[in-house]
Structure formats: C-alpha cells, structure tokens
mmCIF file of C-alpha atoms and ligand atoms in Angstrom:
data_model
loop_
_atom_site.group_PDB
_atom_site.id
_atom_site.type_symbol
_atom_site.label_atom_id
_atom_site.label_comp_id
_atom_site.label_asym_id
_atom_site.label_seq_id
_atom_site.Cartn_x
_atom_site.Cartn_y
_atom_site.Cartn_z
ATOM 1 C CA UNK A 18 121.681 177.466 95.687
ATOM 2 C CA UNK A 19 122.409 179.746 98.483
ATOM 3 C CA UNK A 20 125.025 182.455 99.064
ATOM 4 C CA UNK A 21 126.711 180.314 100.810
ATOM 5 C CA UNK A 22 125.895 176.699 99.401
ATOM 6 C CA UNK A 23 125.974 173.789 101.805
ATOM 7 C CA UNK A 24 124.426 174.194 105.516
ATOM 8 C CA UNK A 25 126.741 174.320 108.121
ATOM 9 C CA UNK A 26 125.548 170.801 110.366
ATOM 10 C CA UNK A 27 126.769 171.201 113.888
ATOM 11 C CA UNK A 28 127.443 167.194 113.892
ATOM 12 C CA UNK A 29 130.711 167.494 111.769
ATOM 13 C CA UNK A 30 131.787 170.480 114.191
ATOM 14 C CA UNK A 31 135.658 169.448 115.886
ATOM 15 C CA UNK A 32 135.601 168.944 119.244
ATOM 16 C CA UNK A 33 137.958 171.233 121.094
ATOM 17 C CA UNK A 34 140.430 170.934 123.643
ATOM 18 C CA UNK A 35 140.777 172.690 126.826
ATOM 19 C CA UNK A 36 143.461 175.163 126.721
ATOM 20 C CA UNK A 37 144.590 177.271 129.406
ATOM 21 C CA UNK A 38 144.571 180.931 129.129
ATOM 22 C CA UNK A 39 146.078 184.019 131.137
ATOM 23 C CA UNK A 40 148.405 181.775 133.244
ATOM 24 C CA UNK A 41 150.755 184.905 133.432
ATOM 25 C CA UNK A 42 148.554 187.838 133.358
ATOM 26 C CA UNK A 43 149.924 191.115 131.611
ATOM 27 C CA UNK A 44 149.685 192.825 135.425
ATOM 28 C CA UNK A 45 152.518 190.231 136.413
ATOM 29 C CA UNK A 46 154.905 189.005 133.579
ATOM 30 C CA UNK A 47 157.650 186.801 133.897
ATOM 31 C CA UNK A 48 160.958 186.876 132.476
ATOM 32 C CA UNK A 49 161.817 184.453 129.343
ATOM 33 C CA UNK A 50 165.528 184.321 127.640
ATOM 34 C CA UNK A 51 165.919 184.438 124.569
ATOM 35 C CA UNK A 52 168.107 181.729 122.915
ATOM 36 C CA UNK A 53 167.549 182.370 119.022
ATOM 37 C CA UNK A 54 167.098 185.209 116.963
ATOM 38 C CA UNK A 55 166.911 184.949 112.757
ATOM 39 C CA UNK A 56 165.773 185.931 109.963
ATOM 40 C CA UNK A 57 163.115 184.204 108.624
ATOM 41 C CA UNK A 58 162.722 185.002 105.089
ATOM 42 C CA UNK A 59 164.494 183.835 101.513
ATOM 43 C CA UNK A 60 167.028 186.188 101.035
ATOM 44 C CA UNK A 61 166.103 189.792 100.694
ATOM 45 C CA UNK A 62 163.033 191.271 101.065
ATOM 46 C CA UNK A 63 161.527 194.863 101.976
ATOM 47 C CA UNK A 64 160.014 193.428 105.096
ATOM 48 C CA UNK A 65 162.386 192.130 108.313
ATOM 49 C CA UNK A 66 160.924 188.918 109.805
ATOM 50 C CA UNK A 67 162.398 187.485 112.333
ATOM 51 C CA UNK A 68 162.016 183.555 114.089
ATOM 52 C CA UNK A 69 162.585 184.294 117.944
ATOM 53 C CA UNK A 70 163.050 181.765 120.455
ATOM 54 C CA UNK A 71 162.464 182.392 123.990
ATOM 55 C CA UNK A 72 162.453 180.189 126.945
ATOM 56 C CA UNK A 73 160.170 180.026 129.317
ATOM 57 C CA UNK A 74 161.720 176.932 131.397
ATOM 58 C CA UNK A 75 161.124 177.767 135.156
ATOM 59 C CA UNK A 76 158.387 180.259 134.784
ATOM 60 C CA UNK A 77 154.220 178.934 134.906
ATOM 61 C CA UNK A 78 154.280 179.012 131.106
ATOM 62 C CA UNK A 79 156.111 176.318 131.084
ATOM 63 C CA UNK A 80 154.499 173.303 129.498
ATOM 64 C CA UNK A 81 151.177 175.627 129.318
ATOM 65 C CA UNK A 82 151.293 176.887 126.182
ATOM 66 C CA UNK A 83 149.556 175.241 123.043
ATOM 67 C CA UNK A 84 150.362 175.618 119.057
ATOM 68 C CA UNK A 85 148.074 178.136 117.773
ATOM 69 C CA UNK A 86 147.918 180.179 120.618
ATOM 70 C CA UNK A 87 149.695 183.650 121.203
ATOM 71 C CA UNK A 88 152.018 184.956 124.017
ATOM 72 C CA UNK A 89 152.403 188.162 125.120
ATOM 73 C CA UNK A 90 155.566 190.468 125.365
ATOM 74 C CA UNK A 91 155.692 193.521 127.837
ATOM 75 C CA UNK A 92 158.102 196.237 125.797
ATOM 76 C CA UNK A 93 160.535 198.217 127.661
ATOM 77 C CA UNK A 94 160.137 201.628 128.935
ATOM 78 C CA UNK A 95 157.417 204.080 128.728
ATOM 79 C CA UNK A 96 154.701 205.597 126.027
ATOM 80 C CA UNK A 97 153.794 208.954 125.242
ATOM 81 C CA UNK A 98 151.996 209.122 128.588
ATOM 82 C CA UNK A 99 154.996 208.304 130.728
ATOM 83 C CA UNK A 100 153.017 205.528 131.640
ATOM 84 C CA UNK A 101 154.449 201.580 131.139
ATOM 85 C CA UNK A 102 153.613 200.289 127.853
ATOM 86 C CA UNK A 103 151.008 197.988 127.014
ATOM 87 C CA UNK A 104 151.140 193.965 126.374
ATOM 88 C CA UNK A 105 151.320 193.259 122.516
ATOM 89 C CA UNK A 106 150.237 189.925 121.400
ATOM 90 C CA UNK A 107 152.686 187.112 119.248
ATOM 91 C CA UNK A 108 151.681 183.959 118.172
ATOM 92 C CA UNK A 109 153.187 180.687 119.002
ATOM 93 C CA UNK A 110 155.376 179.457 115.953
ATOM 94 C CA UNK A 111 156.455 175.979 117.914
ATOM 95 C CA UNK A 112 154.717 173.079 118.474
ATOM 96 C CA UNK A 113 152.926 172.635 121.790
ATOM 97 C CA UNK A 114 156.240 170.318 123.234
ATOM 98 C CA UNK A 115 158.032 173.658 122.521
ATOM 99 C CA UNK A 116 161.195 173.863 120.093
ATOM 100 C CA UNK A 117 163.280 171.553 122.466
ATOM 101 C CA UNK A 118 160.965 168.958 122.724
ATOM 102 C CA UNK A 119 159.435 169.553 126.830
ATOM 103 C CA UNK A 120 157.553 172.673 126.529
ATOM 104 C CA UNK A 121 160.352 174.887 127.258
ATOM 105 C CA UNK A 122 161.241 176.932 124.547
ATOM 106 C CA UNK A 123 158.370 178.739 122.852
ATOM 107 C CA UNK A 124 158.893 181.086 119.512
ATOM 108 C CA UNK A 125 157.138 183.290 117.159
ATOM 109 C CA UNK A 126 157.459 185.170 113.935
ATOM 110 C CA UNK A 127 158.065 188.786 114.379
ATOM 111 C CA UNK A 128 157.876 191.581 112.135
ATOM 112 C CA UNK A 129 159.165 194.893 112.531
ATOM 113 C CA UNK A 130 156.631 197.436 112.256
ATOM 114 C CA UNK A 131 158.827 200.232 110.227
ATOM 115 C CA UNK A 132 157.218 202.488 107.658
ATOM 116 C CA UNK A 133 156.704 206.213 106.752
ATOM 117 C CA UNK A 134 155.002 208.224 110.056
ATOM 118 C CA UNK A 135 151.234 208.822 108.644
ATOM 119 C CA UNK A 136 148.897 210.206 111.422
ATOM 120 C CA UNK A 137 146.879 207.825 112.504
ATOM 121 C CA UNK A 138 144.030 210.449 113.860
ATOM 122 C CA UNK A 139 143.274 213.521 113.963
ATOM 123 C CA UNK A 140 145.018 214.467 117.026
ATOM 124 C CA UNK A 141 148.186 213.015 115.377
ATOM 125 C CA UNK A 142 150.887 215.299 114.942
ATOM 126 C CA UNK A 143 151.905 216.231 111.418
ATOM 127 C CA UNK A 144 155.242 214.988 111.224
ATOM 128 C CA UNK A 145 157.589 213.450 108.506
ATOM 129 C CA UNK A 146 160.114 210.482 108.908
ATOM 130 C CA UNK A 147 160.025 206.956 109.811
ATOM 131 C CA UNK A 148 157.665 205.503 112.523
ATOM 132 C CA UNK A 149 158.959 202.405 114.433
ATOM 133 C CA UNK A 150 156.473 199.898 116.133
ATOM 134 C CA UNK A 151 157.452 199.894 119.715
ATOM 135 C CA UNK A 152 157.310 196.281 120.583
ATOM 136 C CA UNK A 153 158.479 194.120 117.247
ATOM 137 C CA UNK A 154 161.220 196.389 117.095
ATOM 138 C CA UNK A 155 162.799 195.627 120.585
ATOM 139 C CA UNK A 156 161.699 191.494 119.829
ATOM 140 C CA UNK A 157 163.261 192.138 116.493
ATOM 141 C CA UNK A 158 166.612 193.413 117.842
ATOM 142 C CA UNK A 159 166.855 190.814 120.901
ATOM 143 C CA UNK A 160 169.919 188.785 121.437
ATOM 144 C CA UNK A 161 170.566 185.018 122.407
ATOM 145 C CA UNK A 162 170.780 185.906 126.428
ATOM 146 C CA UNK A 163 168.792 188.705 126.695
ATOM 147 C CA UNK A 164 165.796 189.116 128.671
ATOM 148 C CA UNK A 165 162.229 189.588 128.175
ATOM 149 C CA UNK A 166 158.616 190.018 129.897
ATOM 150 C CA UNK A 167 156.372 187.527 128.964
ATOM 151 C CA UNK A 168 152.960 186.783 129.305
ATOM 152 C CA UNK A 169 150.154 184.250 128.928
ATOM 153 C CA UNK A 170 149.126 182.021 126.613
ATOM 154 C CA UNK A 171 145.941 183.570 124.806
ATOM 155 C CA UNK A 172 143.289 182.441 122.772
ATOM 156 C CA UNK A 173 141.035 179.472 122.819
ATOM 157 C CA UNK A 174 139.445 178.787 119.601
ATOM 158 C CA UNK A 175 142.881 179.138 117.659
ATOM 159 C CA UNK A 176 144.129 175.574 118.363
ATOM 160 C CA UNK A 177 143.774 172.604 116.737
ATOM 161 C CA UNK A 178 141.193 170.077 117.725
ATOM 162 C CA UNK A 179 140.641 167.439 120.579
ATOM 163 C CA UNK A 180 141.000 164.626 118.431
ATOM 164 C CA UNK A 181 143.042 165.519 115.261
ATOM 165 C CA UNK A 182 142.870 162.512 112.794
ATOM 166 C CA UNK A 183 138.886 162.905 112.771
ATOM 167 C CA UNK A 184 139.882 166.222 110.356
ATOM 168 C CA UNK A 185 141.400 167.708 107.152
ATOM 169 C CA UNK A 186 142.665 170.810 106.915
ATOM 170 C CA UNK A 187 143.146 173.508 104.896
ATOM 171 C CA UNK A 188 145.357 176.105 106.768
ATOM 172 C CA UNK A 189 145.554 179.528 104.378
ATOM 173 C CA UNK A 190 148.115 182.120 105.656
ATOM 174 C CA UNK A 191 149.715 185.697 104.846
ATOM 175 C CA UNK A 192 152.909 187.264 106.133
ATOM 176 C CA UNK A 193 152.927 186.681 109.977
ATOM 177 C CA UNK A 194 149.853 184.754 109.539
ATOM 178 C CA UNK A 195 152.352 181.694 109.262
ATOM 179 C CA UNK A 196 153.294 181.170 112.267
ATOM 180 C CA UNK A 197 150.381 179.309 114.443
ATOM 181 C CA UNK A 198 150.498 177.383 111.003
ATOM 182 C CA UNK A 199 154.270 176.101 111.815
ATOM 183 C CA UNK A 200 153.445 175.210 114.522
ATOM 184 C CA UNK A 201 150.445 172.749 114.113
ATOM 185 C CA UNK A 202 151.362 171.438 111.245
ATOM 186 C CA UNK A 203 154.729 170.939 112.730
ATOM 187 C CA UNK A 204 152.549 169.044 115.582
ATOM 188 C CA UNK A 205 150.396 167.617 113.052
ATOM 189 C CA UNK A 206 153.141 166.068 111.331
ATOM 190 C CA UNK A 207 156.318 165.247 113.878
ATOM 191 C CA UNK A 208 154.651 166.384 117.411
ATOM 192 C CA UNK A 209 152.925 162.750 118.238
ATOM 193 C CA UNK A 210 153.943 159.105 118.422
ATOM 194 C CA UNK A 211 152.804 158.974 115.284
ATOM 195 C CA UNK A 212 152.450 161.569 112.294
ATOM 196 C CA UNK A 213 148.689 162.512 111.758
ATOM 197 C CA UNK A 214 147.097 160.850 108.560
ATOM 198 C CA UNK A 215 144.847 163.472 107.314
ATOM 199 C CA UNK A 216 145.238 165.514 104.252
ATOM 200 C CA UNK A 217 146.718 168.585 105.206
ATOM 201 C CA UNK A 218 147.149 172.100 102.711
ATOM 202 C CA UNK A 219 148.777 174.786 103.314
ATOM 203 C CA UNK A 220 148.159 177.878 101.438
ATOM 204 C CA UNK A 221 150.876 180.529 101.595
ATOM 205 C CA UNK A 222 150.621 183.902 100.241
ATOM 206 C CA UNK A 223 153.211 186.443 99.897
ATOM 207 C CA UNK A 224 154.111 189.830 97.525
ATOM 208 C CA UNK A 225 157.577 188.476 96.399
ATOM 209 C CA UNK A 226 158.978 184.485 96.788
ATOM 210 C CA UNK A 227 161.516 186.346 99.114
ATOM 211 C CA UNK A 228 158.854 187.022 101.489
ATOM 212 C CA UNK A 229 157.833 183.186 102.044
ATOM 213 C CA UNK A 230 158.302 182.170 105.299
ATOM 214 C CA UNK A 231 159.611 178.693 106.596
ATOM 215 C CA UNK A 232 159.921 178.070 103.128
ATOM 216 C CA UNK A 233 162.336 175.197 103.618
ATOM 217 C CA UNK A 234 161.015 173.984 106.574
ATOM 218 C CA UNK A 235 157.273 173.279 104.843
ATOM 219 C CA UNK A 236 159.193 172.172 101.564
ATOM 220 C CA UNK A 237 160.803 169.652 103.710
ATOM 221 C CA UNK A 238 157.757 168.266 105.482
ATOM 222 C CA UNK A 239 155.896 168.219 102.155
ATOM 223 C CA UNK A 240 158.867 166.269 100.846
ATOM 224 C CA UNK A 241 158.348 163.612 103.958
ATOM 225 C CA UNK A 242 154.942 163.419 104.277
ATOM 226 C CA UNK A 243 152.801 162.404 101.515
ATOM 227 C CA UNK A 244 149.472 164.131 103.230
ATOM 228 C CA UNK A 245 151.025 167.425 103.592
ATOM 229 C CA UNK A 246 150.158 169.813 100.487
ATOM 230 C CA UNK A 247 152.522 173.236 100.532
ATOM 231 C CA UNK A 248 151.009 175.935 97.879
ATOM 232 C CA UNK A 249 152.484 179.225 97.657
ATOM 233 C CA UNK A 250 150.423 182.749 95.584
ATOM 234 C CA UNK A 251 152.600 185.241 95.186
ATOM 235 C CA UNK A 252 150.636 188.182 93.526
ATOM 236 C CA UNK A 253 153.166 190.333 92.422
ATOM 237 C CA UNK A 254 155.013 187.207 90.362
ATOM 238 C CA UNK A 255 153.285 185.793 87.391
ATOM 239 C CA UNK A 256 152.094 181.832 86.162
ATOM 240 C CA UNK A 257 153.814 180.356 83.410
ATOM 241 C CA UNK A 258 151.206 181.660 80.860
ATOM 242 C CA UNK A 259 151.783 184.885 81.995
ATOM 243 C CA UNK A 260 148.898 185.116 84.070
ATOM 244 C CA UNK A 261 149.203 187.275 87.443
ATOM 245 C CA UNK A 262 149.401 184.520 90.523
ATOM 246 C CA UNK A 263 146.932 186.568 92.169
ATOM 247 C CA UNK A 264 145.721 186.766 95.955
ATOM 248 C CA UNK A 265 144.964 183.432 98.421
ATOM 249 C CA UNK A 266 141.720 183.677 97.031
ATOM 250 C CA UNK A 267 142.306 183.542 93.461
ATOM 251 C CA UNK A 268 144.141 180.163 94.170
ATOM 252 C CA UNK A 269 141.645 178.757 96.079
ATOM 253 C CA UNK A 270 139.357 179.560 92.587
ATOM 254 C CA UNK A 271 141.680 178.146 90.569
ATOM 255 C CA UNK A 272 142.302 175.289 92.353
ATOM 256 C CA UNK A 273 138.984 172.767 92.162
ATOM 257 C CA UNK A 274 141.142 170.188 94.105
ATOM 258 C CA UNK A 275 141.040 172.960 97.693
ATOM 259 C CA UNK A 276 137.553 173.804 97.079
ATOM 260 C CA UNK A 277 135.450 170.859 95.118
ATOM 261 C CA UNK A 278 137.253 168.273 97.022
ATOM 262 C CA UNK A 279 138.910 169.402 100.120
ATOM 263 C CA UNK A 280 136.269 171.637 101.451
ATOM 264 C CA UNK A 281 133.294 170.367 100.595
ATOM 265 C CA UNK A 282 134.244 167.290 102.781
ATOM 266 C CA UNK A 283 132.270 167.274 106.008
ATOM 267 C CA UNK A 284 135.407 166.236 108.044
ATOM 268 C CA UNK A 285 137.320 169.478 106.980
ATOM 269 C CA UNK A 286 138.658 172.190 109.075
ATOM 270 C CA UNK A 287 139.466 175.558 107.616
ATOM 271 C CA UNK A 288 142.226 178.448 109.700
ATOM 272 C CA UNK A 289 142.685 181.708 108.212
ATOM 273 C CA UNK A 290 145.378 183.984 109.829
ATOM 274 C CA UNK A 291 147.503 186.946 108.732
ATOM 275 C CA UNK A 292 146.742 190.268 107.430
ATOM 276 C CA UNK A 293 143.312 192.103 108.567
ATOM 277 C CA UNK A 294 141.114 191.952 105.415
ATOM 278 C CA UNK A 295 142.290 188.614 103.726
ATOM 279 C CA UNK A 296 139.121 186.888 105.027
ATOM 280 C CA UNK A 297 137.027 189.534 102.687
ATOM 281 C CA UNK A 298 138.109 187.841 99.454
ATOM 282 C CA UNK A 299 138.794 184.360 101.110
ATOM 283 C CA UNK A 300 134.481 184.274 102.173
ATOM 284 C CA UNK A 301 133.509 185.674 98.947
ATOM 285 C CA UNK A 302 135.092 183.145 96.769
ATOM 286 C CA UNK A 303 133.928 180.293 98.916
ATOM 287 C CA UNK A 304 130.308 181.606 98.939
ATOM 288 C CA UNK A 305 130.075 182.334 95.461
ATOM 289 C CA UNK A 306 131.815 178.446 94.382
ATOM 290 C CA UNK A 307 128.999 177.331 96.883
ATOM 291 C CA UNK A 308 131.416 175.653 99.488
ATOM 292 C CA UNK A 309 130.787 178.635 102.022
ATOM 293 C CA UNK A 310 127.820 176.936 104.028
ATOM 294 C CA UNK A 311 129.974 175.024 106.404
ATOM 295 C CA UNK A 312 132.245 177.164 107.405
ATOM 296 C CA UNK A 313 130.275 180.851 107.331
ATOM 297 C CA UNK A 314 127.128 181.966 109.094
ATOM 298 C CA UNK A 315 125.614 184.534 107.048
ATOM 299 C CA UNK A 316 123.172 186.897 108.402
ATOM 300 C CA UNK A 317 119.833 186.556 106.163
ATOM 301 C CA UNK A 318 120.374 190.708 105.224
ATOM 302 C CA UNK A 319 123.647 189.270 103.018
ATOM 303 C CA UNK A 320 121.725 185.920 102.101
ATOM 304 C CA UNK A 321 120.467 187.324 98.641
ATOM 305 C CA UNK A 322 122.799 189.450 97.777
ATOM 306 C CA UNK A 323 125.837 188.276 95.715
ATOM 307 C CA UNK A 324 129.061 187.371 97.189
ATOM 308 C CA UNK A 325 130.682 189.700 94.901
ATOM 309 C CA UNK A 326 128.864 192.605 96.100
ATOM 310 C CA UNK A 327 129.495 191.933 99.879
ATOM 311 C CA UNK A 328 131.536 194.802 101.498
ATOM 312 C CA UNK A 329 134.203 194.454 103.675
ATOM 313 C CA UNK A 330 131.995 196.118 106.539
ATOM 314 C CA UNK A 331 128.890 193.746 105.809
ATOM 315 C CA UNK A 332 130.976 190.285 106.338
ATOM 316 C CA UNK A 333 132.852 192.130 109.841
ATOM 317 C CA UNK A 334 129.146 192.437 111.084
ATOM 318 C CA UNK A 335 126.834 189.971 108.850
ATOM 319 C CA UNK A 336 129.709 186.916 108.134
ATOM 320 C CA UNK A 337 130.243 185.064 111.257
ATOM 321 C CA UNK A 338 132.756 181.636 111.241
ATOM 322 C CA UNK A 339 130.941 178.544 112.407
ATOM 323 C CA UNK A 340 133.213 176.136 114.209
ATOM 324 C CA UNK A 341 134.937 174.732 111.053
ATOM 325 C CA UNK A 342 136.262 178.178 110.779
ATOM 326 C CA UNK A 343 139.060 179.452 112.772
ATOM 327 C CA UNK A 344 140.213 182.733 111.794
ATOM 328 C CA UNK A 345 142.980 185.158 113.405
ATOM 329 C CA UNK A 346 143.621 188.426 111.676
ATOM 330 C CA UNK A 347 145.334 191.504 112.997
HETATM 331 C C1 FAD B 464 146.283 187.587 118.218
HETATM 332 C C2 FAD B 464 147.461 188.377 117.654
HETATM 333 C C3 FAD B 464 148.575 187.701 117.211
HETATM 334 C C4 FAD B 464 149.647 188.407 116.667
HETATM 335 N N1 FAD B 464 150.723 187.708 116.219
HETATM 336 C C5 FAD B 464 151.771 188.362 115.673
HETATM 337 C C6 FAD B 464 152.894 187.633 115.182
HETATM 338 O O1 FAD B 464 152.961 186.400 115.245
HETATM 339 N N2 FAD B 464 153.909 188.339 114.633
HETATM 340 C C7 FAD B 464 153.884 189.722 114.544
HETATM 341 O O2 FAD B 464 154.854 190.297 114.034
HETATM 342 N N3 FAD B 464 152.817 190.426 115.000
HETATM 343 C C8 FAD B 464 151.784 189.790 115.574
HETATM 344 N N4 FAD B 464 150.711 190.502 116.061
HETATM 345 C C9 FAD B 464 150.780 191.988 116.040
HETATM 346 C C10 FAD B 464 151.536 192.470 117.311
HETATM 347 O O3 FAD B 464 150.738 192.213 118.448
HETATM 348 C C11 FAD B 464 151.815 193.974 117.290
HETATM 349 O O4 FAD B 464 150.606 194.658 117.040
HETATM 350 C C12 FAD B 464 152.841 194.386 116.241
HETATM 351 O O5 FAD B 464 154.084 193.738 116.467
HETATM 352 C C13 FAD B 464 153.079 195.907 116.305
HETATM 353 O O6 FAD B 464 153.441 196.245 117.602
HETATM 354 P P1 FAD B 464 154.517 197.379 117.890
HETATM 355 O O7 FAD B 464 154.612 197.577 119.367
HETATM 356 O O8 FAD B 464 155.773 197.118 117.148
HETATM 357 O O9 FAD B 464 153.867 198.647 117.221
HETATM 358 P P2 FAD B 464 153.137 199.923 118.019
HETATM 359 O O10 FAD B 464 154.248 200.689 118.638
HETATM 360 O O11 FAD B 464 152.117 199.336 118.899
HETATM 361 O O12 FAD B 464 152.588 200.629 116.825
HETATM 362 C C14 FAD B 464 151.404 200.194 116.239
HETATM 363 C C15 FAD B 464 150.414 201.328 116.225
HETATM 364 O O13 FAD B 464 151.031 202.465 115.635
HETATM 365 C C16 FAD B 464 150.188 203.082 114.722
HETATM 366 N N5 FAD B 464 150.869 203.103 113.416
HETATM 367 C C17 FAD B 464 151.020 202.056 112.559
HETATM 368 N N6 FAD B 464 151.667 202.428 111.449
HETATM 369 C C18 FAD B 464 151.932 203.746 111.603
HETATM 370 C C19 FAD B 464 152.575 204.713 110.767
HETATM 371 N N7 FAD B 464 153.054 204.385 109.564
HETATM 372 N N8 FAD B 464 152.675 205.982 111.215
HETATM 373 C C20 FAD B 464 152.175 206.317 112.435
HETATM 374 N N9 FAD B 464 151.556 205.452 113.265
HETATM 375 C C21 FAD B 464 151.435 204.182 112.849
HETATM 376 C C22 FAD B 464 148.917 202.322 114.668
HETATM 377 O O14 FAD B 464 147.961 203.022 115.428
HETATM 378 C C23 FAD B 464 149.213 200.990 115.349
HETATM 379 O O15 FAD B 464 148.179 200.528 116.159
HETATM 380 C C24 FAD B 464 149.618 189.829 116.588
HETATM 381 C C25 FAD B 464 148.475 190.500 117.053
HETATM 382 C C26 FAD B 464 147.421 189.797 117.556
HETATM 383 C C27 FAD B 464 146.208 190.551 118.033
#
C-alpha cells in the first residue's frame, strides 16, 4: 500500500455551489449592529470566546452570505503607521438563513487575542507586558447596539456542497475552528425543509472541557438527530483507564468507526478548521491507517517516505487537499 492508501477518483468529488464573494469589498465596508454578545464557553476557562451577532439587514450582505464562509471586520482607529487598520477575517458561525431565519443576522466565534508581548521579528521592540490583538479585542468588547464595519463574504471552497444528501461528513475542529462547523451542521440539520439524512461527525478538540464550544448546542442536536455524531478530545484530561485523551488525531486512531468506516466511504466529505498546524498530525494518521488517498494529494518526493517522518514544512508544500478535503487553518 501507498502512503496514502486509496486513490483519490475525481468521480466521487462534491459538486460545489456558487457562492458569492467580495460583495462588500474591504475599500468600502458597511455598517452592521450588533445585537448579541456572549460568552461561548463552559464556565471558566483561560481563553475568552465570545458568540457575536451582528446584523447586516439593509446592507448588500444581506442574504449573501453562506455557512462556512468568513466576514470581514474593519477595527477602529489607526496602526503603528498612523495609517487605518487592516480587514481581519471571522468566520460565519450561523447558518446561511442567518440566526433569525432571512439572512439577516450573521455571527461568529471570536477570540481575544491576549497573551505575553513576544517580538514577533527582529525589528520588534523588546518590551515586557501584555499584547492585545487589535481587532478580536474591540469584537470581543462590542455591545448589543453598537456599530461595526463589515465586509464581504470570503471564501469559496469552505462551504458545503451543491447537493448535500449525496455526502457524509466528518467535520474535525479546534478552538475557533468551530464555528463554520455550527453553522453547517446547524444547516445540515434544521436549515432545510427537511433535516439532511447523512451521517454526520463532529470531532471537537479542546485543552480543558471548559474550552468546548457550543457544547450544548451540538449535545442537543446529537440528542435530536440520530445521524449527527458529537465527539469531543480533550488532551490535557485523561480516559477512564487513565490513558491521556490525546490530540484530534489520536481519536481519529482510536476510533476504527471515523476512519475504517466513515472515511473510507467514497461518498465522504472531510473539513478541517482551527488552529494552524492541526492538519500535520490529522494527514499523517490518515496516511499511515491507509485512508489518506481520497482526500490528500501527495507529491511523489513524500510518496515513500513514512507518514511519521513527514515534516510539518513537507505536507505545507508536498500535501495538497483534493476536493473531499476542505481545510481552513489560521
Ligand atoms: C479565514 C479566517 C477565518 C478566521 N476566523 C476566525 C474566527 O472565526 N474567530 C477568531 O477569533 N479568529 C478568526 N480568524 C483570525 C482573525 O482574522 C484575526 O487574525 C484574530 O482575531 C487576531 O486579530 P487581532 O486584530 O485581534 O490581532 P492583531 O492585532 O492583528 O495581532 C495579531 C498579530 O500580532 C502579532 N502577535 C501575536 N501574538 C503576539 C504576542 N504575544 N506578542 C507580540 N505580537 C504578537 C502577530 O504578528 C499576529 O499576526 C480567522 C482568520 C482567517 C484567515
């Protein structure tokens, strides 16, 4: 067997929708109000996530945006430069009919970027005390009422497909990583006429249990919906033998019913989003258990050499998704 096991066969690819993109470019936002603002976590935690609603009702984003992909948010003031700061990208959390129901009312799943100052390069000043992100700081601290510049949507590939009963999915997410995931599987599930069929996983990982996101909202829809799968890893908790729970990846090893069954079927569809990096264990395990064929094109420099030995740099360059793979990291 290959690297990668089975061949990726372009007739089992999805077909996609057409999304629009860059209705509200980042040279002209428009102004969205927010109308929700909570934490997002179970109980306390040493990050601050936030679910923010904002609505968009009036502007050209409304009705225009899709679940899965990302709106932008023009912060207030000025950078070190003087000069206006830059767009930063959020992902949709809501279903594409919005949170209310007509394509009003998008949201996302903001974290505050707040951490020790650590100089980033070499011309970075030398400096102690805490560095705040610009952006997810001023999302973070938004009130029902205020405004906010808004932009978009983005991203094309990130969305789920044309037709969405043809698929199953397996939808494997870390910290922010969730929130695309809320909202197609909230579309999956309660978005149509009817709920979609397919079997549907969800694969959540997170430090602490406090950290899980939505917790109640996907242990809900599990509860309903006897195709929807919720798993949660939490690596710094153990099993009950004692065992450490281990990264997404570990899971996915452990679990023969996500990778012997789930992904092996040609109808499957597999979404990776969150943290920069999680795709480096993720593509090793599913090359080395011989289910990475379908989803990964690997250059033929990384065909013979084992999964295990792959660097993070080799599968940026030499590990490309085919179109059963949809992955968003940041
Ligand atoms: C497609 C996409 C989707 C995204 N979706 C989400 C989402 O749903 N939710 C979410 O919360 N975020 C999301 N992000 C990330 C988001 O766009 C912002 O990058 C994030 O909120 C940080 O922005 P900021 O303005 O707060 O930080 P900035 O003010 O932009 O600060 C970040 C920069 O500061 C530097 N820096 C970082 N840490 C330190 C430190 N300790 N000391 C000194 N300098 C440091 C780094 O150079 C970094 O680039 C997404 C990004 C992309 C590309």
């Amino acid at each position: 067997m290959t690297a990668s096991g089975t061949v990726h066969d372009p007739a089992f690819d999805p077909e996609l929708v057409d999304v629009e993109m860059h209705v509200v470019p980042p040279t002209a936002p428009v102004t969205g109000v927010v109308t929700a603002n909570e934490l997002c976590l179970r109980g306390k935690s040493a990050s601050f996530i936030r679910h923010v609603c904002i609505d968009v009702g009036g502007t050209p984003l409304e009705g225009r945006f899709r679940a899965g992909q990302s709106f932008g948010v023009v912060p207030k003031g000025v950078d070190e430069h003087g000069k206006p700061h830059k767009v930063r990208l959020y992902s949709i959390a809501s279903p594409t009919r919005g949170e209310d129901g007509e394509g009003r009312i998008l949201s996302t799943t903001c974290k505050r970027l707040i951490d020790e100052y650590r100089p980033q390069t070499e011309r970075d000043e030398d400096r102690t005390g805490l560095f705040h992100g610009v952006c997810s700081n001023q999302v973070c601290d938004l009130s029902p009422g205020d405004e906010v510049l808004v932009t978009g949507p983005a991203g094309k590939r990130f969305v789920l497909p044309a037709k969405p009963e043809n698929h199953d999915y397996l939808f494997l997410a870390t910290g922010t990583g969730i929130a695309p995931f809320r909202g197609m599987i909230l579309e999956l599930l309660e978005g149509r006429s009817a709920p979609c069929e397919s079997e549907i996983h969800l694969v959540m990982g997170a430090p602490y249990t406090s950290d899980l996101l939505y917790h109640d909202v996907f242990r809900s829809l599990a509860d309903k919906h006897p195709g929807f799968h919720y798993h949660t890893v939490i690596s710094r908790e153990t099993m009950p033998d004692g065992r450490p729970q281990g990264y997404i990846h570990h899971y996915l090893d452990r679990e023969t019913r996500l990778h012997a069954d789930l992904l092996s079927r040609d109808r499957t569809l597999l979404y990776i989003c969150g943290l920069a990096g999680m795709q480096t264990g993720v593509f090793q395990t599913m090359a080395r258990l011989g289910v990475g064929g379908a989803y990964l094109k690997i250059h033929e420099e990384l065909a013979d050499v084992a999964p295990a030995d792959w660097k993070a740099a080799d599968i940026k360059r030499r590990v490309r998704p085919t179109h059963r793979c949809m992955l968003e990291v940041y």
